[in-house]
Coordinates of C-alpha atoms in Angstrom, one line a residue:
X3 CA 120.4 133.5 128.6
X4 CA 118.0 133.3 125.5
X5 CA 115.3 130.8 124.6
X6 CA 114.5 130.0 121.0
X7 CA 111.4 127.8 120.0
X8 CA 111.0 126.1 116.7
X9 CA 107.3 125.3 115.9
X10 CA 106.0 122.9 113.3
X11 CA 102.2 123.2 112.7
X12 CA 101.1 120.1 111.1
X13 CA 97.8 118.8 109.8
X14 CA 97.2 116.9 113.0
X15 CA 99.7 118.0 115.6
X16 CA 101.9 121.0 116.5
X17 CA 105.4 120.3 117.6
X18 CA 107.9 122.4 119.6
X19 CA 111.6 122.3 120.0
X20 CA 113.2 124.5 122.5
X21 CA 116.8 125.5 122.6
X22 CA 118.7 127.7 125.2
X23 CA 121.6 129.9 124.4
X24 CA 123.9 130.1 127.5
X25 CA 127.4 130.6 126.0
X26 CA 126.5 127.8 123.5
X27 CA 123.2 126.3 122.4
X28 CA 121.5 123.2 123.8
X29 CA 118.1 121.6 123.4
X30 CA 116.1 121.9 126.6
X31 CA 112.6 120.7 125.8
X32 CA 110.3 119.1 123.2
X33 CA 106.6 119.2 123.3
X34 CA 103.5 118.3 121.2
X35 CA 99.8 119.4 121.2
X36 CA 97.0 118.6 118.8
X37 CA 96.7 121.2 116.0
X38 CA 93.6 123.5 116.5
X39 CA 91.8 124.4 113.3
X40 CA 92.9 123.9 109.8
X41 CA 96.7 123.9 109.3
X42 CA 98.1 127.3 108.3
X43 CA 95.2 129.4 109.6
X44 CA 94.8 131.7 112.6
X45 CA 92.8 129.0 114.4
X46 CA 96.2 127.3 115.0
X47 CA 97.1 129.9 117.5
X48 CA 95.6 128.3 120.6
X49 CA 97.3 125.0 119.7
X50 CA 100.6 126.9 119.2
X51 CA 100.5 128.6 122.5
X52 CA 99.4 125.4 124.4
X53 CA 102.5 123.5 122.8
X54 CA 104.8 126.4 123.8
X55 CA 103.5 126.4 127.4
X56 CA 104.2 122.7 127.6
X57 CA 107.7 123.2 126.4
X58 CA 108.2 126.1 128.7
X59 CA 107.1 123.9 131.7
X60 CA 109.5 121.2 130.7
X61 CA 112.3 123.8 130.7
X62 CA 111.1 125.3 134.0
X63 CA 110.5 128.7 132.5
X64 CA 107.6 130.8 131.8
X65 CA 106.3 131.0 128.2
X66 CA 106.9 134.8 128.3
X67 CA 110.7 134.0 128.9
X68 CA 111.0 132.6 125.3
X69 CA 112.7 135.3 123.3
X70 CA 112.2 134.2 119.8
X71 CA 109.7 131.9 118.0
X72 CA 110.4 130.4 114.6
X73 CA 107.5 129.1 112.4
X74 CA 107.7 126.8 109.5
X75 CA 106.8 128.3 106.2
X76 CA 103.8 126.0 105.5
X77 CA 100.9 127.3 103.3
X78 CA 97.5 126.0 104.3
X79 CA 96.5 122.7 102.6
X80 CA 93.1 121.1 102.4
X81 CA 93.0 117.5 101.9
X82 CA 89.6 115.9 101.3
X83 CA 88.5 112.5 100.5
X84 CA 85.5 111.2 98.6
X85 CA 84.3 108.0 97.1
X86 CA 83.0 107.9 93.6
X87 CA 81.1 104.6 93.0
X88 CA 81.2 103.5 89.4
X89 CA 79.0 100.5 89.4
X90 CA 75.9 99.3 91.3
X91 CA 73.8 96.3 91.3
X92 CA 70.2 96.8 90.4
X93 CA 67.8 93.9 91.1
X94 CA 64.2 94.7 90.3
X95 CA 61.1 92.7 91.2
X96 CA 62.6 91.3 94.5
X97 CA 64.8 88.5 92.9
X98 CA 67.3 88.0 95.7
X99 CA 67.7 87.8 99.5
X100 CA 71.2 87.6 100.2
X101 CA 71.6 88.6 103.8
X102 CA 73.4 86.8 106.5
X103 CA 71.3 86.3 109.6
X104 CA 73.2 85.4 112.7
X105 CA 71.3 82.2 113.3
X106 CA 69.7 80.6 110.1
X107 CA 68.2 77.1 110.6
X108 CA 68.9 73.7 109.2
X109 CA 71.3 73.4 106.3
X110 CA 71.6 72.3 102.8
X111 CA 70.0 73.4 99.4
X112 CA 66.3 73.5 98.6
X113 CA 64.5 74.4 95.5
X114 CA 60.7 74.8 94.8
X115 CA 57.7 77.1 94.3
X116 CA 57.2 79.8 96.8
X117 CA 53.9 79.4 98.8
X118 CA 52.6 81.1 101.8
X119 CA 52.4 79.0 105.1
X120 CA 48.9 80.2 105.6
X121 CA 47.8 78.9 102.2
X122 CA 44.9 76.3 102.1
X123 CA 46.2 72.8 102.0
X124 CA 43.9 72.0 99.2
X125 CA 45.5 74.5 96.9
X126 CA 48.9 72.7 97.2
X127 CA 49.2 69.7 94.8
X128 CA 50.7 66.6 96.3
X129 CA 54.4 65.8 95.6
X130 CA 55.0 69.5 94.8
X131 CA 58.4 71.0 95.8
X132 CA 57.7 74.2 97.7
X133 CA 59.6 76.9 99.7
X134 CA 57.3 78.1 102.4
X135 CA 57.1 81.8 103.5
X136 CA 56.4 82.4 107.2
X137 CA 55.2 85.9 107.9
X138 CA 55.5 87.4 111.4
X139 CA 51.9 86.8 112.2
X140 CA 52.5 83.1 112.3
X141 CA 53.9 81.7 115.6
X142 CA 56.9 79.4 115.1
X143 CA 55.3 76.4 116.8
X144 CA 52.3 76.7 114.4
X145 CA 54.7 77.0 111.4
X146 CA 56.6 73.9 112.4
X147 CA 53.5 72.0 112.9
X148 CA 52.1 72.9 109.4
X149 CA 55.4 72.1 107.8
X150 CA 55.2 68.6 109.5
X151 CA 51.7 68.2 108.5
X152 CA 52.4 69.0 104.8
X153 CA 55.4 66.6 104.7
X154 CA 53.2 63.8 106.0
X155 CA 50.7 64.6 103.4
X156 CA 53.3 64.2 100.6
X157 CA 54.2 67.8 99.9
X158 CA 57.9 68.2 99.3
X159 CA 58.8 71.1 101.6
X160 CA 62.4 72.1 100.4
X161 CA 63.0 75.2 102.5
X162 CA 61.7 78.2 104.4
X163 CA 61.8 82.0 104.5
X164 CA 60.9 83.4 107.8
X165 CA 60.2 87.1 108.7
X166 CA 61.1 86.9 112.4
X167 CA 64.2 85.4 114.1
X168 CA 62.6 82.0 114.4
X169 CA 64.7 79.7 112.1
X170 CA 66.3 77.6 114.8
X171 CA 63.0 77.3 116.7
X172 CA 61.2 76.0 113.7
X173 CA 64.1 73.8 112.7
X174 CA 64.1 72.2 116.1
X175 CA 60.5 71.2 115.7
X176 CA 60.3 69.8 112.2
X177 CA 60.9 66.2 111.2
X178 CA 63.1 67.0 108.2
X179 CA 66.3 69.0 107.9
X180 CA 65.6 71.9 105.4
X181 CA 67.4 75.1 104.9
X182 CA 65.6 78.0 106.8
X183 CA 66.5 81.8 106.2
X184 CA 65.1 84.1 108.7
X185 CA 65.1 88.0 109.5
X186 CA 63.7 88.7 106.2
X187 CA 62.1 92.1 106.9
X188 CA 60.4 92.8 103.7
X189 CA 58.8 89.4 103.4
X190 CA 55.5 90.7 101.9
X191 CA 57.5 91.8 98.8
X192 CA 58.5 88.2 98.0
X193 CA 56.5 87.1 94.9
X194 CA 54.4 83.9 95.7
X195 CA 54.2 81.2 93.0
X196 CA 57.7 81.7 91.7
X197 CA 60.5 79.2 91.6
X198 CA 63.2 79.8 94.3
X199 CA 66.2 78.3 95.9
X200 CA 67.2 78.5 99.6
X201 CA 70.8 77.6 100.8
X202 CA 72.2 77.4 104.3
X203 CA 75.8 76.4 104.9
X204 CA 76.3 73.7 107.7
X205 CA 76.6 75.2 111.1
X206 CA 80.2 74.9 112.5
X207 CA 81.7 73.9 109.2
X208 CA 83.3 77.3 108.7
X209 CA 82.1 77.1 105.1
X210 CA 79.8 79.5 103.1
X211 CA 77.3 78.8 100.5
X212 CA 78.6 77.5 97.3
X213 CA 75.6 76.9 94.9
X214 CA 73.8 80.3 95.0
X215 CA 77.1 82.3 94.9
X216 CA 78.1 80.5 91.7
X217 CA 76.6 81.7 88.6
X218 CA 76.7 78.3 87.0
X219 CA 75.2 76.8 90.1
X220 CA 72.3 79.3 89.6
X221 CA 72.1 78.5 85.9
X222 CA 71.8 74.7 86.8
X223 CA 69.1 75.3 89.4
X224 CA 67.0 77.6 87.3
X225 CA 67.8 76.2 83.8
X226 CA 69.2 79.5 82.6
X227 CA 70.4 80.3 79.1
X228 CA 73.9 81.8 78.6
X229 CA 72.4 85.2 78.2
X230 CA 70.4 84.8 81.5
X231 CA 73.4 83.5 83.3
X232 CA 75.3 86.6 82.4
X233 CA 72.6 88.7 83.9
X234 CA 72.5 86.8 87.1
X235 CA 76.2 87.4 87.8
X236 CA 75.7 90.4 90.1
X237 CA 73.4 88.3 92.2
X238 CA 75.9 85.5 92.6
X239 CA 78.7 88.1 93.3
X240 CA 76.7 89.7 96.0
X241 CA 76.2 86.4 97.8
X242 CA 79.8 85.3 97.9
X243 CA 81.0 84.8 101.5
X244 CA 77.3 84.5 102.9
X245 CA 76.3 81.6 105.1
X246 CA 72.7 81.6 103.9
X247 CA 70.8 83.1 100.9
X248 CA 67.7 82.9 98.8
X249 CA 67.4 83.5 95.1
X250 CA 64.0 83.9 93.4
X251 CA 63.4 83.7 89.7
X252 CA 61.1 86.4 88.5
X253 CA 59.2 86.2 85.2
X254 CA 61.3 88.9 83.6
X255 CA 64.5 88.0 85.4
X256 CA 65.2 91.7 85.8
X257 CA 68.7 91.7 87.1
X258 CA 71.4 94.0 85.8
X259 CA 74.6 95.7 86.6
X260 CA 74.3 99.3 85.8
X261 CA 77.2 101.7 85.4
X262 CA 76.7 105.0 87.1
X263 CA 77.9 108.1 85.4
X264 CA 80.9 108.7 87.7
X265 CA 82.1 112.0 86.4
X266 CA 85.6 112.9 85.2
X267 CA 88.6 114.8 86.3
X268 CA 90.5 117.1 84.0
X269 CA 94.2 117.5 84.8
X270 CA 96.0 120.7 83.7
X271 CA 99.7 120.9 83.7
X272 CA 101.8 124.1 84.3
X273 CA 102.8 123.9 80.7
X274 CA 99.1 124.3 79.7
X275 CA 98.5 120.7 78.5
X276 CA 95.6 118.8 79.9
X277 CA 93.8 115.4 79.9
X278 CA 90.3 114.3 81.0
X279 CA 90.0 111.0 82.5
X280 CA 86.6 109.2 83.5
X281 CA 86.6 108.1 87.1
X282 CA 85.2 104.7 85.7
X283 CA 88.7 104.2 84.1
X284 CA 90.0 103.5 87.6
X285 CA 92.6 105.0 90.0
X286 CA 95.8 103.7 87.9
X287 CA 94.7 105.6 84.8
X288 CA 94.0 108.7 86.8
X289 CA 97.4 108.6 88.6
X290 CA 99.2 107.8 85.4
X291 CA 97.9 111.1 83.9
X292 CA 98.7 113.0 87.0
X293 CA 102.3 111.8 86.9
X294 CA 102.6 112.5 83.1
X295 CA 101.4 116.0 83.5
X296 CA 103.4 116.9 86.6
X297 CA 103.8 119.7 87.8
X298 CA 100.1 120.3 88.0
X299 CA 98.5 123.7 87.7
X300 CA 95.0 122.8 88.5
X301 CA 92.6 119.8 88.6
X302 CA 88.9 120.2 87.9
X303 CA 86.0 117.9 88.4
X304 CA 82.9 117.4 86.1
X305 CA 80.0 119.6 87.2
X306 CA 77.2 117.6 88.8
X307 CA 79.3 114.6 89.7
X308 CA 80.5 113.6 93.1
X309 CA 84.2 114.5 92.3
X310 CA 83.1 117.9 91.0
X311 CA 81.3 118.7 94.2
X312 CA 84.3 117.5 96.3
X313 CA 86.8 119.7 94.4
X314 CA 84.5 122.6 94.6
X315 CA 84.0 122.4 98.3
X316 CA 87.8 122.3 98.8
X317 CA 88.1 125.6 96.8
X318 CA 85.3 127.2 98.6
X319 CA 86.8 126.3 102.0
X320 CA 90.2 127.6 101.1
X321 CA 88.6 130.8 99.7
X322 CA 86.9 131.5 103.0
X323 CA 90.1 131.1 104.9
X324 CA 92.5 133.1 102.6
X325 CA 89.8 135.6 101.4
X326 CA 90.9 134.8 97.7
X327 CA 88.5 134.6 94.9
X328 CA 87.1 130.9 94.0
X329 CA 88.8 131.3 90.6
X330 CA 92.2 132.0 92.0
X331 CA 92.4 128.7 94.0
X332 CA 93.9 125.7 92.4
X333 CA 93.9 121.9 93.1
X334 CA 97.7 121.0 92.9
X335 CA 97.5 117.3 93.5
X336 CA 95.0 114.4 93.7
X337 CA 95.5 110.8 94.8
X338 CA 93.2 108.1 93.6
X339 CA 92.9 104.5 95.0
X340 CA 90.7 101.7 93.7
X341 CA 88.6 100.3 96.4
X342 CA 85.3 98.5 97.2
X343 CA 82.3 100.0 99.0
X344 CA 79.1 98.3 100.3
X345 CA 76.1 99.6 98.3
X346 CA 72.5 98.8 99.1
X347 CA 71.1 96.5 96.5
X348 CA 68.0 98.2 94.8
X349 CA 65.2 95.8 94.6
X350 CA 66.2 93.5 97.6
X351 CA 63.8 92.5 100.3
X352 CA 66.1 92.2 103.2
X353 CA 68.4 95.3 103.0
X354 CA 71.2 93.4 101.3
X355 CA 74.4 95.0 100.3
X356 CA 76.9 94.3 97.5
X357 CA 80.4 95.4 97.4
X358 CA 80.7 97.7 94.4
X359 CA 83.8 99.1 92.6
X360 CA 84.7 102.6 93.7
X361 CA 87.5 105.0 93.5
X362 CA 88.7 106.8 96.7
X363 CA 90.1 110.3 96.1
X364 CA 92.2 112.8 98.1
X365 CA 92.8 116.3 96.9
X366 CA 95.1 119.0 98.0
X367 CA 94.6 122.7 97.6
X368 CA 97.5 125.2 98.0
X369 CA 97.4 129.0 98.1
X370 CA 99.6 131.9 99.2
X371 CA 101.5 131.9 102.5
X372 CA 99.4 135.0 103.7
X373 CA 97.7 133.1 106.5
X374 CA 101.0 132.0 108.0
X375 CA 101.9 135.6 108.5
X376 CA 98.6 136.2 110.2
X377 CA 99.5 133.4 112.6
X378 CA 102.9 135.0 113.3
X379 CA 101.4 138.3 113.9
X380 CA 98.8 136.8 116.3
X381 CA 101.3 134.8 118.3
X382 CA 103.6 137.8 118.5
X383 CA 100.6 140.0 119.8
X384 CA 99.7 137.5 122.5
X385 CA 103.1 136.6 123.8
X386 CA 104.9 139.9 123.0
X387 CA 107.7 137.9 121.6
X388 CA 109.5 138.2 118.2
X389 CA 108.1 135.6 115.7
X390 CA 109.7 134.8 112.5
X391 CA 108.6 132.5 109.5
X392 CA 112.0 130.8 109.2
X393 CA 111.9 128.4 106.4
X394 CA 110.3 126.0 104.0
X395 CA 108.8 123.0 105.8
X396 CA 110.6 120.3 103.8
X397 CA 114.0 122.1 104.1
X398 CA 113.6 122.2 107.8
X399 CA 112.7 118.5 107.9
X400 CA 115.8 117.8 106.0
X401 CA 118.0 119.7 108.5
X402 CA 116.3 118.0 111.4
X403 CA 116.6 114.6 109.9
X404 CA 120.4 115.1 109.7
X405 CA 120.5 114.6 113.5
X406 CA 119.5 111.0 113.0
X407 CA 122.7 108.9 113.5
X408 CA 124.0 107.4 110.4
X409 CA 122.8 110.1 107.9
X410 CA 124.6 112.4 105.6
X411 CA 124.0 114.2 102.4
X412 CA 122.9 113.2 99.9
X413 CA 119.7 111.6 101.1
X414 CA 116.0 111.9 100.8
X415 CA 113.2 112.1 103.5
X416 CA 109.6 111.0 103.6
X417 CA 107.6 113.2 106.0
X418 CA 104.3 111.2 106.4
X419 CA 101.4 112.9 108.3
X420 CA 97.7 112.6 108.7
X421 CA 96.7 114.5 105.6
X422 CA 99.7 114.7 103.3
X423 CA 102.9 113.0 102.3
X424 CA 106.0 115.3 101.9
X425 CA 109.3 114.3 100.5
X426 CA 112.6 116.2 100.1
X427 CA 116.1 115.5 98.6
X428 CA 119.3 117.1 99.4
X429 CA 122.2 116.5 97.1
X430 CA 125.9 116.8 97.7
X431 CA 125.8 120.6 97.1
X432 CA 123.0 121.0 99.7
X433 CA 120.6 121.9 97.0
X434 CA 117.1 120.7 98.0
X435 CA 114.2 119.5 96.0
X436 CA 110.9 118.9 97.7
X437 CA 107.3 117.9 96.9
X438 CA 103.9 118.0 98.8
X439 CA 101.4 115.3 97.9
X440 CA 97.8 114.4 98.7
X441 CA 97.0 111.3 100.7
X442 CA 98.2 109.9 104.1
X443 CA 96.7 108.7 107.2
X444 CA 93.2 110.1 106.9
X445 CA 92.8 108.4 103.5
X446 CA 93.7 105.1 105.0
X447 CA 91.1 105.4 107.7
X448 CA 88.6 106.3 104.9
X449 CA 89.4 103.1 103.0
X450 CA 89.3 101.0 106.1
X451 CA 86.0 102.4 107.0
X452 CA 84.5 101.9 103.6
X453 CA 85.7 98.4 102.8
X454 CA 84.6 97.1 106.3
X455 CA 81.3 99.0 106.1
X456 CA 81.9 101.1 109.2
X457 CA 79.9 104.2 110.1
X458 CA 82.1 104.9 113.1
X459 CA 85.2 107.0 112.1
X460 CA 86.8 106.4 115.6
X461 CA 86.4 102.7 115.2
X462 CA 88.2 102.8 111.8
X463 CA 91.0 104.9 113.5
X464 CA 91.4 102.2 116.0
X465 CA 91.6 99.5 113.5
X466 CA 94.3 101.4 111.6
X467 CA 96.4 102.1 114.7
X468 CA 96.3 98.8 116.4
X469 CA 96.6 95.1 115.6
X470 CA 93.6 93.0 116.4
X471 CA 93.1 89.6 118.0
X472 CA 90.2 87.2 118.8
X473 CA 89.4 86.2 122.4
X474 CA 88.9 82.5 122.1
X475 CA 88.8 81.6 125.7
X476 CA 88.9 83.4 129.0
X477 CA 92.6 82.6 129.1
X478 CA 93.7 82.8 125.5
X479 CA 93.7 85.1 122.5
X480 CA 94.5 84.3 118.7
X481 CA 96.6 87.0 116.9
X482 CA 96.4 88.1 113.4
X483 CA 99.3 85.7 112.4
X484 CA 97.4 82.7 113.8
X485 CA 99.7 82.4 116.9
X486 CA 97.9 82.0 120.3
X487 CA 98.9 83.7 123.6
X488 CA 97.9 82.0 126.8
X489 CA 97.1 84.5 129.6
X490 CA 97.9 84.3 133.3
X491 CA 94.7 86.0 134.3
X492 CA 91.2 85.7 132.8
X493 CA 90.1 88.4 130.4
X494 CA 87.2 90.5 131.1
X495 CA 84.0 88.4 130.3
X496 CA 82.8 91.2 128.1
X497 CA 85.5 90.5 125.6
X498 CA 85.0 86.8 125.3
X499 CA 84.4 85.7 121.7
X500 CA 85.0 89.1 120.4
X501 CA 87.6 90.9 118.3
X502 CA 89.8 93.2 120.4
X503 CA 92.3 96.0 119.7
X504 CA 95.7 95.3 121.2
X505 CA 96.5 98.9 122.3
X506 CA 100.0 100.3 123.1
X507 CA 99.3 100.2 126.9
X508 CA 98.7 96.5 126.7
X509 CA 94.9 96.8 127.2
X510 CA 92.4 94.8 125.1
X511 CA 89.7 97.0 123.7
X512 CA 86.6 95.2 122.4
X513 CA 85.2 96.4 119.1
X514 CA 81.9 95.9 117.5
X515 CA 82.7 94.4 114.1
X516 CA 81.4 91.5 112.5
X517 CA 84.4 90.5 110.5
X518 CA 87.2 87.9 110.9
X519 CA 90.7 88.9 112.2
X520 CA 92.2 87.9 109.0
X521 CA 89.9 90.2 106.9
X522 CA 90.5 93.2 109.3
X523 CA 94.3 92.6 108.9
X524 CA 94.2 92.3 105.1
X525 CA 92.0 95.3 104.7
X526 CA 94.3 97.4 106.9
X527 CA 97.6 96.5 105.3
X528 CA 96.1 96.8 101.7
X529 CA 94.9 100.3 102.6
X530 CA 98.3 101.3 103.9
X531 CA 100.0 99.8 100.9
X532 CA 97.8 101.6 98.4
X533 CA 98.3 105.1 100.1
X534 CA 101.7 105.2 101.7
X535 CA 103.7 102.8 99.7
X536 CA 102.2 104.2 96.4
X537 CA 102.9 107.9 97.7
X538 CA 106.4 107.0 98.7
X539 CA 107.2 105.8 95.3
X540 CA 105.4 108.7 93.6
X541 CA 107.2 111.2 95.8
X542 CA 110.7 109.6 95.4
X543 CA 110.3 109.6 91.6
X544 CA 109.3 113.3 91.5
X545 CA 112.2 114.6 93.6
X546 CA 114.8 112.4 91.8
X547 CA 116.9 114.2 89.3
X548 CA 116.4 111.2 87.0
X549 CA 112.8 110.8 87.9
X550 CA 113.6 107.2 89.0
X551 CA 113.1 105.7 92.5
X552 CA 116.4 103.9 92.0
X553 CA 118.4 107.1 92.0
X554 CA 118.0 107.2 95.8
X555 CA 120.3 105.4 98.1
X556 CA 119.2 106.6 101.6
X557 CA 115.7 107.4 102.6
X558 CA 114.7 108.5 106.2
X559 CA 111.0 108.3 107.2
X560 CA 109.8 111.0 109.7
X561 CA 106.5 112.3 110.8
X562 CA 103.6 111.0 112.6
X563 CA 102.8 108.0 110.4
X564 CA 106.4 106.9 110.7
X565 CA 105.4 105.8 114.2
X566 CA 102.8 103.3 112.9
X567 CA 103.5 99.7 113.8
X568 CA 103.6 98.6 110.1
X569 CA 103.8 101.5 107.7
X570 CA 107.6 101.9 107.9
X571 CA 107.9 98.0 107.4
X572 CA 105.7 98.2 104.3
X573 CA 107.6 101.0 102.8
X574 CA 111.0 99.5 103.5
X575 CA 110.0 96.3 102.0
X576 CA 108.8 98.0 98.8
X577 CA 112.0 100.1 98.5
X578 CA 114.3 97.2 99.3
X579 CA 113.8 95.9 95.7
X580 CA 115.4 99.1 94.5
X581 CA 118.4 98.7 96.7
X582 CA 117.4 101.6 99.0
X583 CA 118.4 101.8 102.6
X584 CA 115.2 103.0 104.3
X585 CA 114.3 103.4 107.8
X586 CA 112.6 105.3 110.5
X587 CA 114.3 108.6 111.7
X588 CA 115.6 109.1 115.1
X589 CA 115.7 112.9 115.5
X590 CA 118.5 114.0 117.9
X591 CA 118.9 110.2 118.8
X592 CA 115.9 110.7 121.1
X593 CA 112.6 111.7 119.6
X594 CA 112.2 108.9 117.0
X595 CA 110.7 110.3 113.8
X596 CA 109.0 113.1 115.5
X597 CA 110.0 116.7 115.8
X598 CA 112.2 116.8 112.5
X599 CA 110.8 120.2 111.3
X600 CA 110.8 121.9 114.7
X601 CA 114.4 120.7 115.4
X602 CA 115.5 121.9 111.8
X603 CA 114.0 125.3 112.5
X604 CA 116.2 125.7 115.6
X605 CA 119.2 124.4 113.8
X606 CA 118.8 126.7 110.9
X607 CA 118.7 129.7 113.5
X608 CA 121.8 128.5 115.2
X609 CA 123.6 128.2 111.8
X610 CA 123.7 131.3 109.4
X611 CA 120.0 132.0 110.4
X612 CA 119.0 132.5 106.8
X613 CA 120.0 129.4 104.9
X614 CA 120.7 125.7 105.2
X615 CA 124.2 124.7 105.1
X616 CA 123.7 121.0 105.4
X617 CA 125.5 120.6 108.7
X618 CA 124.4 120.1 112.2
X619 CA 126.0 122.7 114.7
X620 CA 128.3 121.1 117.1
X621 CA 126.7 119.8 120.3
X622 CA 123.2 119.8 118.9
X623 CA 122.9 116.3 117.5
X624 CA 121.2 115.2 120.7
X625 CA 118.7 116.6 122.9
X626 CA 118.5 117.2 126.7
X627 CA 115.3 117.5 128.6
X628 CA 112.6 115.6 126.6
X629 CA 108.8 115.5 126.9
X630 CA 107.3 112.1 126.3
X631 CA 105.5 112.1 122.9
X632 CA 103.8 108.7 123.3
X633 CA 100.4 110.2 124.1
X634 CA 99.8 110.9 120.4
X635 CA 101.9 108.6 118.6
X636 CA 99.9 107.4 115.7
X637 CA 98.9 108.6 112.3

């Protein structure tokens, strides 16, 4: 009785399929363990052995009883992501306060000259419209009393800017409703004596400010010329969506939008032709050049720029792993996505941020397969078992996918993981064309984190994996689609009024994020579309004999990201317009989209043991003895 294990070392997880030869082959176990170290390096060995031990336990044998181990022929790949900001808002001389304090006071719009609340009453002319500034040294009760006194004396107090969190306290003690913005940390930098406008949206209305976020509203308030209105656009744009804001007109009106030198990438084809593209031309132009020059020999970034540093780091890392010279390592693919990132506004006085245009990038480095042989040697030494590098990863994935009911050649697969997207096409003659592209689940996480302004990678991962809901009452939650679920039992009081993740096990996990459910959903789906849907189309074009997505009739999605709750749906919808039958694989009718490569390795050994013949050996289309994979079922 012999046991043969097929092992797929992926970017994020290592999968095993175990078959037994007992006068006929049968699958007896399947296992999964998180990949240790960078894929394709000897650091993967502990993860490989752990996954083998799990499979052996499932089959009730010792790991030493495994007679032969088959590894996928996967060269190490480094995927890296970086943001390249191409614009920023620069506001000098403290012309804007656009932050969104949790509890501004009053409501409405007020305009006037800025004056300190501690100023001598005799220095303020009667009937003058003023915006008072309340530093932290002034108690809220004293500030309210002074405002009431000034109003009684005929001074037209139009609004207030407060350093501490006192807006509501002051508003409750004054005789007139005025807009009050508080929590302005750098209040000493506000220029006194300058015209200003303060706006606060009505509490409970669900609305945001509309005058200060409108460039023509600002032009009306400050009597700006057309040229001045054009300069104020970055200010109004930064205030869109705020519930409160202050704009101060400085003598020079020094507001500008500055374009940062963002660097460029040079794409070099295998035929020797090349093209340089500035990052500020956007992701679409970069990707168009990559496709035009495909297959790519190398991609280089401009020295001294963010993209240049990112690509250099990837080469250095790969050089350390493989021992190759820096000059011998090439970047074989890059994926660029237009996005928005929060940037601190220079010159602001309350740590305001503005959403600025950026390009997110993922790069892929390929090198020789030498490290895979090192892995094979190390595993063989530790387990004293014969280890073979059996076949190309995409070819094995094709063979494993053939165990999905309803599939037959010709067809294509999309193998979607955490770091890369692979695709392969097998034609009627069993000839296979495959491709390995940068950009997958990790890039989606990066986009979600940047667009929602999150510093916590784990939180961004959770927002990618699970749908969210808002706990509206102790007995009800509102879902992303607006529907409401009424609960039989009260929720944990800590979740009341908060956004929660609806995890696979039915729990509600509260998250610290100050965004609406709708914005989280919109950001998450857009990120998945821009990475997975775009990469699916790009990959299917490249492996098509006609370079057209329409050439394909059947596409099977496999890999970790095919388990996501909405990625397969997004891709299927996008490919439906081409008349393509696209769905999630079900390897051996049992493991879903998981285990395609490991299964294919075993099947290739059972076949002629050297080449793919496009058929599944009798009796091996289904598995017996499964290990649950649900513990790690997301991209």
